[in-house]
mmCIF file of C-alpha atoms in Angstrom:
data_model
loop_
_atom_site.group_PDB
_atom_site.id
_atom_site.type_symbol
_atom_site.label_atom_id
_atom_site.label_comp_id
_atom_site.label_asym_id
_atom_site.label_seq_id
_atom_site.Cartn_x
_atom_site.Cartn_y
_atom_site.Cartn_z
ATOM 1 C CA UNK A 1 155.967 36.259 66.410
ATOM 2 C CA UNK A 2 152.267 35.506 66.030
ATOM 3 C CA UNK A 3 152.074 34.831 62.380
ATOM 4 C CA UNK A 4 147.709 34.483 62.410
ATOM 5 C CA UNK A 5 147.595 37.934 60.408
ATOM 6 C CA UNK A 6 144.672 39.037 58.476
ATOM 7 C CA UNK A 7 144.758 38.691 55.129
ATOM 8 C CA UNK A 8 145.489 42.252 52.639
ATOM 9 C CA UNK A 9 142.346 43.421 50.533
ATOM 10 C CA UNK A 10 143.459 44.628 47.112
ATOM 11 C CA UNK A 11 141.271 46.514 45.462
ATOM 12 C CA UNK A 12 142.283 46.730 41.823
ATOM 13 C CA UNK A 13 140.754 49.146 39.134
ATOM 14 C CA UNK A 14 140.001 52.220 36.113
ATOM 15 C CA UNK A 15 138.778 52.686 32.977
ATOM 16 C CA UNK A 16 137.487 50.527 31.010
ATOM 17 C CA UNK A 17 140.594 49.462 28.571
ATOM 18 C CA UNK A 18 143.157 49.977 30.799
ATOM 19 C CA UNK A 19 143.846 46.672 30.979
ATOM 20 C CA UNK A 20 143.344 45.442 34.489
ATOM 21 C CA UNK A 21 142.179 42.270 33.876
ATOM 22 C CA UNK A 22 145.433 41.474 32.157
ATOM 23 C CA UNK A 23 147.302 42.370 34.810
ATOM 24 C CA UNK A 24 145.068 40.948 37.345
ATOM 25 C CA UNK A 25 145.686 37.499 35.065
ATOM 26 C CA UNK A 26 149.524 37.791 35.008
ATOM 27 C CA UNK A 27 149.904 38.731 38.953
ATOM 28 C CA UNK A 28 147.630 35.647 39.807
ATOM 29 C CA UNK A 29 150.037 33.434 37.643
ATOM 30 C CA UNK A 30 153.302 34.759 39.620
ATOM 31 C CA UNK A 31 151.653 34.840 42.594
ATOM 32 C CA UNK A 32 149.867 31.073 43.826
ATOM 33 C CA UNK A 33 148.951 32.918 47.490
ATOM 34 C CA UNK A 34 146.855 35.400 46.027
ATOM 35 C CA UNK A 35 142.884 34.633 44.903
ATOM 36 C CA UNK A 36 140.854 36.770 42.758
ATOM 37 C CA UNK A 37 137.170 37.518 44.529
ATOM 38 C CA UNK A 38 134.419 36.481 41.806
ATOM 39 C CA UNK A 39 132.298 39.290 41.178
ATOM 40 C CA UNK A 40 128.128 38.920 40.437
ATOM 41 C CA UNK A 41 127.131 40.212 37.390
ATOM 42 C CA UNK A 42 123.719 40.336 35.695
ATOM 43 C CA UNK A 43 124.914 40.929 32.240
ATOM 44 C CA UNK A 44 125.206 38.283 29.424
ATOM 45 C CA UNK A 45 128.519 36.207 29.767
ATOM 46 C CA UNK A 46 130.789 36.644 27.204
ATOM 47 C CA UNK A 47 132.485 33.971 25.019
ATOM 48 C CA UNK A 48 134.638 31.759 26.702
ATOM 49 C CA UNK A 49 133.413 32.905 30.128
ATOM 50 C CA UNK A 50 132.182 30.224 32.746
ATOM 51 C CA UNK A 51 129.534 30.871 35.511
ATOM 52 C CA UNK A 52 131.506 30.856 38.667
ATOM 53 C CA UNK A 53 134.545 31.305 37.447
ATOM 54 C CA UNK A 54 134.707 34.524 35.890
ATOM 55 C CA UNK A 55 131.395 35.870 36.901
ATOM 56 C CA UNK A 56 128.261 34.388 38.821
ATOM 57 C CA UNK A 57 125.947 35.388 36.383
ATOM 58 C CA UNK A 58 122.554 35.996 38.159
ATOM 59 C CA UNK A 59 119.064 37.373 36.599
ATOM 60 C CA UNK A 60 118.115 40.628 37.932
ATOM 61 C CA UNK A 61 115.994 39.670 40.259
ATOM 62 C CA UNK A 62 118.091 37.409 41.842
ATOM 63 C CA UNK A 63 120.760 40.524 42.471
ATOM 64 C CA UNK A 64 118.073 42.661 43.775
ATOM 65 C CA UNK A 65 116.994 40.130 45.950
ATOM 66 C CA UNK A 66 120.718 39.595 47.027
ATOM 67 C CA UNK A 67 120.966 43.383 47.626
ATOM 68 C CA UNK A 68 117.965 43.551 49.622
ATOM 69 C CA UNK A 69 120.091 41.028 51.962
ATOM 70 C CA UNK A 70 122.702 42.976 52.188
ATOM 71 C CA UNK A 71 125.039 39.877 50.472
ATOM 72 C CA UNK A 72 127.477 42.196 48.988
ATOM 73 C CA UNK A 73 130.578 44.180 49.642
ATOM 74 C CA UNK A 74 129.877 46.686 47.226
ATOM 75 C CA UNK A 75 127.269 46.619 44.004
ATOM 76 C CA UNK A 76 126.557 49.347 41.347
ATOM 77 C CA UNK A 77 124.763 49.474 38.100
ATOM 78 C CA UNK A 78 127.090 50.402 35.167
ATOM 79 C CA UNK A 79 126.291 50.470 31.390
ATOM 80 C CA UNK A 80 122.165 49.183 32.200
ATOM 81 C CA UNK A 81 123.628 46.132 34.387
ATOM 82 C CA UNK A 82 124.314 44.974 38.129
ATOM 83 C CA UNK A 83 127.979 44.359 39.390
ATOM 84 C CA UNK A 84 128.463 43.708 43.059
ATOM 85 C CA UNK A 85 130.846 41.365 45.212
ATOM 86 C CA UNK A 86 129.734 38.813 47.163
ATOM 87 C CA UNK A 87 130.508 39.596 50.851
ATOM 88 C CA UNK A 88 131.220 36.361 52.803
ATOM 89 C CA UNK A 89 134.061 34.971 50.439
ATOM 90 C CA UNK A 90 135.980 38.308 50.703
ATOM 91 C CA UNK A 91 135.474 38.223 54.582
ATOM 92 C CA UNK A 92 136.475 34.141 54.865
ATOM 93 C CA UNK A 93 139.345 34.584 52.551
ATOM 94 C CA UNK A 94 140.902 37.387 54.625
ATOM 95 C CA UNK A 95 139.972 35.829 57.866
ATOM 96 C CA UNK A 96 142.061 33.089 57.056
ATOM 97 C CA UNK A 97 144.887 35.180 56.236
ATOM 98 C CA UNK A 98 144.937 34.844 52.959
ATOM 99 C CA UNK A 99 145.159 38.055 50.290
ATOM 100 C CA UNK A 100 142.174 38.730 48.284
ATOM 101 C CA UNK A 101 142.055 40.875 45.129
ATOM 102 C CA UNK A 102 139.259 42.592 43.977
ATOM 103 C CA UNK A 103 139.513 43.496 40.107
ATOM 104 C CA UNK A 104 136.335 46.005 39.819
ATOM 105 C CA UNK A 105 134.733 48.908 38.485
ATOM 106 C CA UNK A 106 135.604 52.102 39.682
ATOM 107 C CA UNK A 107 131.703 53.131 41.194
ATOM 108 C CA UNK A 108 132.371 49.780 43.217
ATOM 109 C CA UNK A 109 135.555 50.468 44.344
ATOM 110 C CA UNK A 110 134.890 53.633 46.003
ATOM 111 C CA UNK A 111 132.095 51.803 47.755
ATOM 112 C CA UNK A 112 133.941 49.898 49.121
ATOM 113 C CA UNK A 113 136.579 52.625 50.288
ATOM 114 C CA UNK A 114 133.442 53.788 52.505
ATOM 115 C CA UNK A 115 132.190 51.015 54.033
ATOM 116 C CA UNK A 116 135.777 49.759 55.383
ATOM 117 C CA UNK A 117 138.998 51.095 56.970
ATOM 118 C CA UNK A 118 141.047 48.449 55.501
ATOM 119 C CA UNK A 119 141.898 47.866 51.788
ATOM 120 C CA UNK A 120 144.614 48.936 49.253
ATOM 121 C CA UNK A 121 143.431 50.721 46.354
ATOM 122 C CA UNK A 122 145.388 50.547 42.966
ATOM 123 C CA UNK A 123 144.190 52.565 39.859
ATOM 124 C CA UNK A 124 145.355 51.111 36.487
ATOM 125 C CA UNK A 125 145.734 53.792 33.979
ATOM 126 C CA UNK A 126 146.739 53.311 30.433
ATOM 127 C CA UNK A 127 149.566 54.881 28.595
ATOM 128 C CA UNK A 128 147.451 57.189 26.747
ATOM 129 C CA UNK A 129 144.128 58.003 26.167
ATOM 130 C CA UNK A 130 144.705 57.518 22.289
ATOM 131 C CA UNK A 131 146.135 53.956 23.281
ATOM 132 C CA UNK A 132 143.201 52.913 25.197
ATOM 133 C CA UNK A 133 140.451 53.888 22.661
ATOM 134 C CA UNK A 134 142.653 51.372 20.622
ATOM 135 C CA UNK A 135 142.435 48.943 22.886
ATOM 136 C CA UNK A 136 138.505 49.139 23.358
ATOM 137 C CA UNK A 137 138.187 48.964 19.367
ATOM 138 C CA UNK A 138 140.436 45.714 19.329
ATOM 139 C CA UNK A 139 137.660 44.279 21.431
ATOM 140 C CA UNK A 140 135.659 43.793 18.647
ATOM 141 C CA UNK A 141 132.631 43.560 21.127
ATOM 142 C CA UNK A 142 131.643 47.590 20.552
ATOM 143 C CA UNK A 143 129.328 49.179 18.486
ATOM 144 C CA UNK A 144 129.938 53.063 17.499
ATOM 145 C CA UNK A 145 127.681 53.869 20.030
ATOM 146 C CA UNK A 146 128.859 52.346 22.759
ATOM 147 C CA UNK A 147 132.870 52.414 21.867
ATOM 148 C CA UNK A 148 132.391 56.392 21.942
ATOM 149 C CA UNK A 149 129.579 55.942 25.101
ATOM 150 C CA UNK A 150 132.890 54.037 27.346
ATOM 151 C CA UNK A 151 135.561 56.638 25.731
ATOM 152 C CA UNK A 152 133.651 59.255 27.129
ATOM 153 C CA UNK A 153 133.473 57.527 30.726
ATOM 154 C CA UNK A 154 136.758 56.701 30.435
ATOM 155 C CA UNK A 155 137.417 60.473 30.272
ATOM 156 C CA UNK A 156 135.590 60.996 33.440
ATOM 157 C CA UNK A 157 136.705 58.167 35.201
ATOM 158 C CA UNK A 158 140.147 59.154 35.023
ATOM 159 C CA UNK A 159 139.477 61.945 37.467
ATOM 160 C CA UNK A 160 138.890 59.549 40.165
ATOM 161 C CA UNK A 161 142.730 58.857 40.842
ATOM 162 C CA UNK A 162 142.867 60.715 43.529
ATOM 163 C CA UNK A 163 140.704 58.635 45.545
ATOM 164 C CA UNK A 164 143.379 55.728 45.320
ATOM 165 C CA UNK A 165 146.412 54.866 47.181
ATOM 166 C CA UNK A 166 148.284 54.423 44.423
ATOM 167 C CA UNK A 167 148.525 54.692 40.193
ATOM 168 C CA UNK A 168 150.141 52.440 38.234
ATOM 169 C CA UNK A 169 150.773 53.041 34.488
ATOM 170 C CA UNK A 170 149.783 49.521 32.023
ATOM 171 C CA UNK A 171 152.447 50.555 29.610
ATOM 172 C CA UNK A 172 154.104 46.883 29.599
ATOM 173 C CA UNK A 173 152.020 44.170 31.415
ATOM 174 C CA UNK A 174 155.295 42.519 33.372
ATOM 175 C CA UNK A 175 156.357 46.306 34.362
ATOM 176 C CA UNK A 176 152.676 46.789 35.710
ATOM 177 C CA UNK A 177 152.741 43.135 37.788
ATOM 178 C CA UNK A 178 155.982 44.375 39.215
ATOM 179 C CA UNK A 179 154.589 47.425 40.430
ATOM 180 C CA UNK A 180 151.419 45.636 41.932
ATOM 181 C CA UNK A 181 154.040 43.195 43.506
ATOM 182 C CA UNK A 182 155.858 46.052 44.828
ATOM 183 C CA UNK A 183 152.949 47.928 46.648
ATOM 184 C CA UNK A 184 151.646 44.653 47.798
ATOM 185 C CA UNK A 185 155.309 44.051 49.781
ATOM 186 C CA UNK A 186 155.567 47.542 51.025
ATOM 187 C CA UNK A 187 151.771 47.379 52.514
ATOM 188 C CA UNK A 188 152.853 44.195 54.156
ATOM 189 C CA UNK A 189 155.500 45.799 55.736
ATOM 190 C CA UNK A 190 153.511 48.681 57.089
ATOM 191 C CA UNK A 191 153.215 48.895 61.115
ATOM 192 C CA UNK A 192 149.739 49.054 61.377
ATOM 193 C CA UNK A 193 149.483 45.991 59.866
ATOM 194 C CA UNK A 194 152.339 44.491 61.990
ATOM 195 C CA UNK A 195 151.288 46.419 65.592
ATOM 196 C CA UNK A 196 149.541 43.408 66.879
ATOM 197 C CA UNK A 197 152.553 40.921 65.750
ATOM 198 C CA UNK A 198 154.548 43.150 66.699
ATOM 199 C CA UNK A 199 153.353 43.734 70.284
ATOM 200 C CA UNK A 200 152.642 39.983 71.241
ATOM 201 C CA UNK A 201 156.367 39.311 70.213
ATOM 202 C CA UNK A 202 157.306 42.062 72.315
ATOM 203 C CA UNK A 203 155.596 40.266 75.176
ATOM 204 C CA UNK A 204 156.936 37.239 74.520
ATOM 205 C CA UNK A 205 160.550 38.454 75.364
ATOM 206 C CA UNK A 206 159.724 40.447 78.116
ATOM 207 C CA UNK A 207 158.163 37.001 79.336
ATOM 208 C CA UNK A 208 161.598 35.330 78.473
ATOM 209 C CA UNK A 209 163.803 37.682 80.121
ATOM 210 C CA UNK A 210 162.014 37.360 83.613
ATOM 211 C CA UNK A 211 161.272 33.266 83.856
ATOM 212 C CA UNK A 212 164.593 32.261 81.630
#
């Protein structure tokens, strides 16, 4: 069996506080064969946060200029800044074969649920609305503005569900990961995916039975 496969887009997201980036972190931990696309970003890096490496942090005009060359998968503007994903990693990485997630906003997501027919799309939603204003006040990185600004969103944002393949409740972080593991076996498993394996092995003992 021809095992040259393309690799499986992941396309993880929801509100902000859910907690995807956790899981993201945790699933990329138990899982070396999986790589995490680095988004673009032109808002200020946070502490602890490296250029490259969790975001490539670019001016605006630099991501305008990038969008006017069509370099990304998918951009929006959320909260007064750009977010986008750089196109030719994502498409390199799955030529290869390898597995690529992308952990993004929700506007970006959907994005990129138009412009391709391939992709899995996982919504992280958190226990509780009550739980995940808690979570965005043990940020520390909110004022009362903008805590009650993203609870609102989050509100909204919750609606989009339905446009995903599947939900998955952040209750306990290793329950999550073993949910995301799950769906990520089952998609693998799917025929579509396999059709073209499938076939060629097909061929290959119909080939056998008439020369052996």
């Amino acid at each position: 069996m021809n095992n040259k496969k393309r690799g499986l887009l992941i396309v993880i997201s929801g509100p902000s506080g859910a907690g995807k980036g956790t899981i993201c972190k945790e699933l990329l931990k138990n899982n070396k064969d999986l790589s995490l696309s680095v988004s673009a970003t032109t808002r200020c890096p946070r502490n602890g946060e490296i250029d490259g490496v969790n975001y490539y942090f670019l001016t605006r005009e630099e991501f305008e200029k990038r969008i006017d060359e069509n370099d990304f998968l998918e951009n929006a503007e959320v909260y007064g800044n750009y977010y986008g994903t750089p196109k030719s990693n994502v498409e390199e990485t799955l030529e290869n074969g390898n597995d690529v997630i992308l952990e993004i906003d929700i506007q970006g997501a959907l994005k990129v649920k138009e412009n391709t027919e391939e992709g899995v799309f996982i919504f992280i939603l958190p226990p509780s609305m009550e739980e995940l204003k808690q979570r965005i006040i043990k940020r520390g990185s909110e004022t009362p503005e903008s805590l009650m600004k993203r609870f609102k969103s989050a509100y909204k944002e919750i609606n989009f569900v339905s446009k995903y393949n599947y939900a998955v409740v952040n209750d306990k972080v290793d329950v999550a990961v073993e949910k995301l593991e799950a769906i990520i076996s089952a998609e693998k498993c799917r025929v579509d995916r396999l059709k073209h394996s499938i076939l060629d092995s097909k061929e290959d003992l119909i080939h056998e039975q008439l020369y052996d």
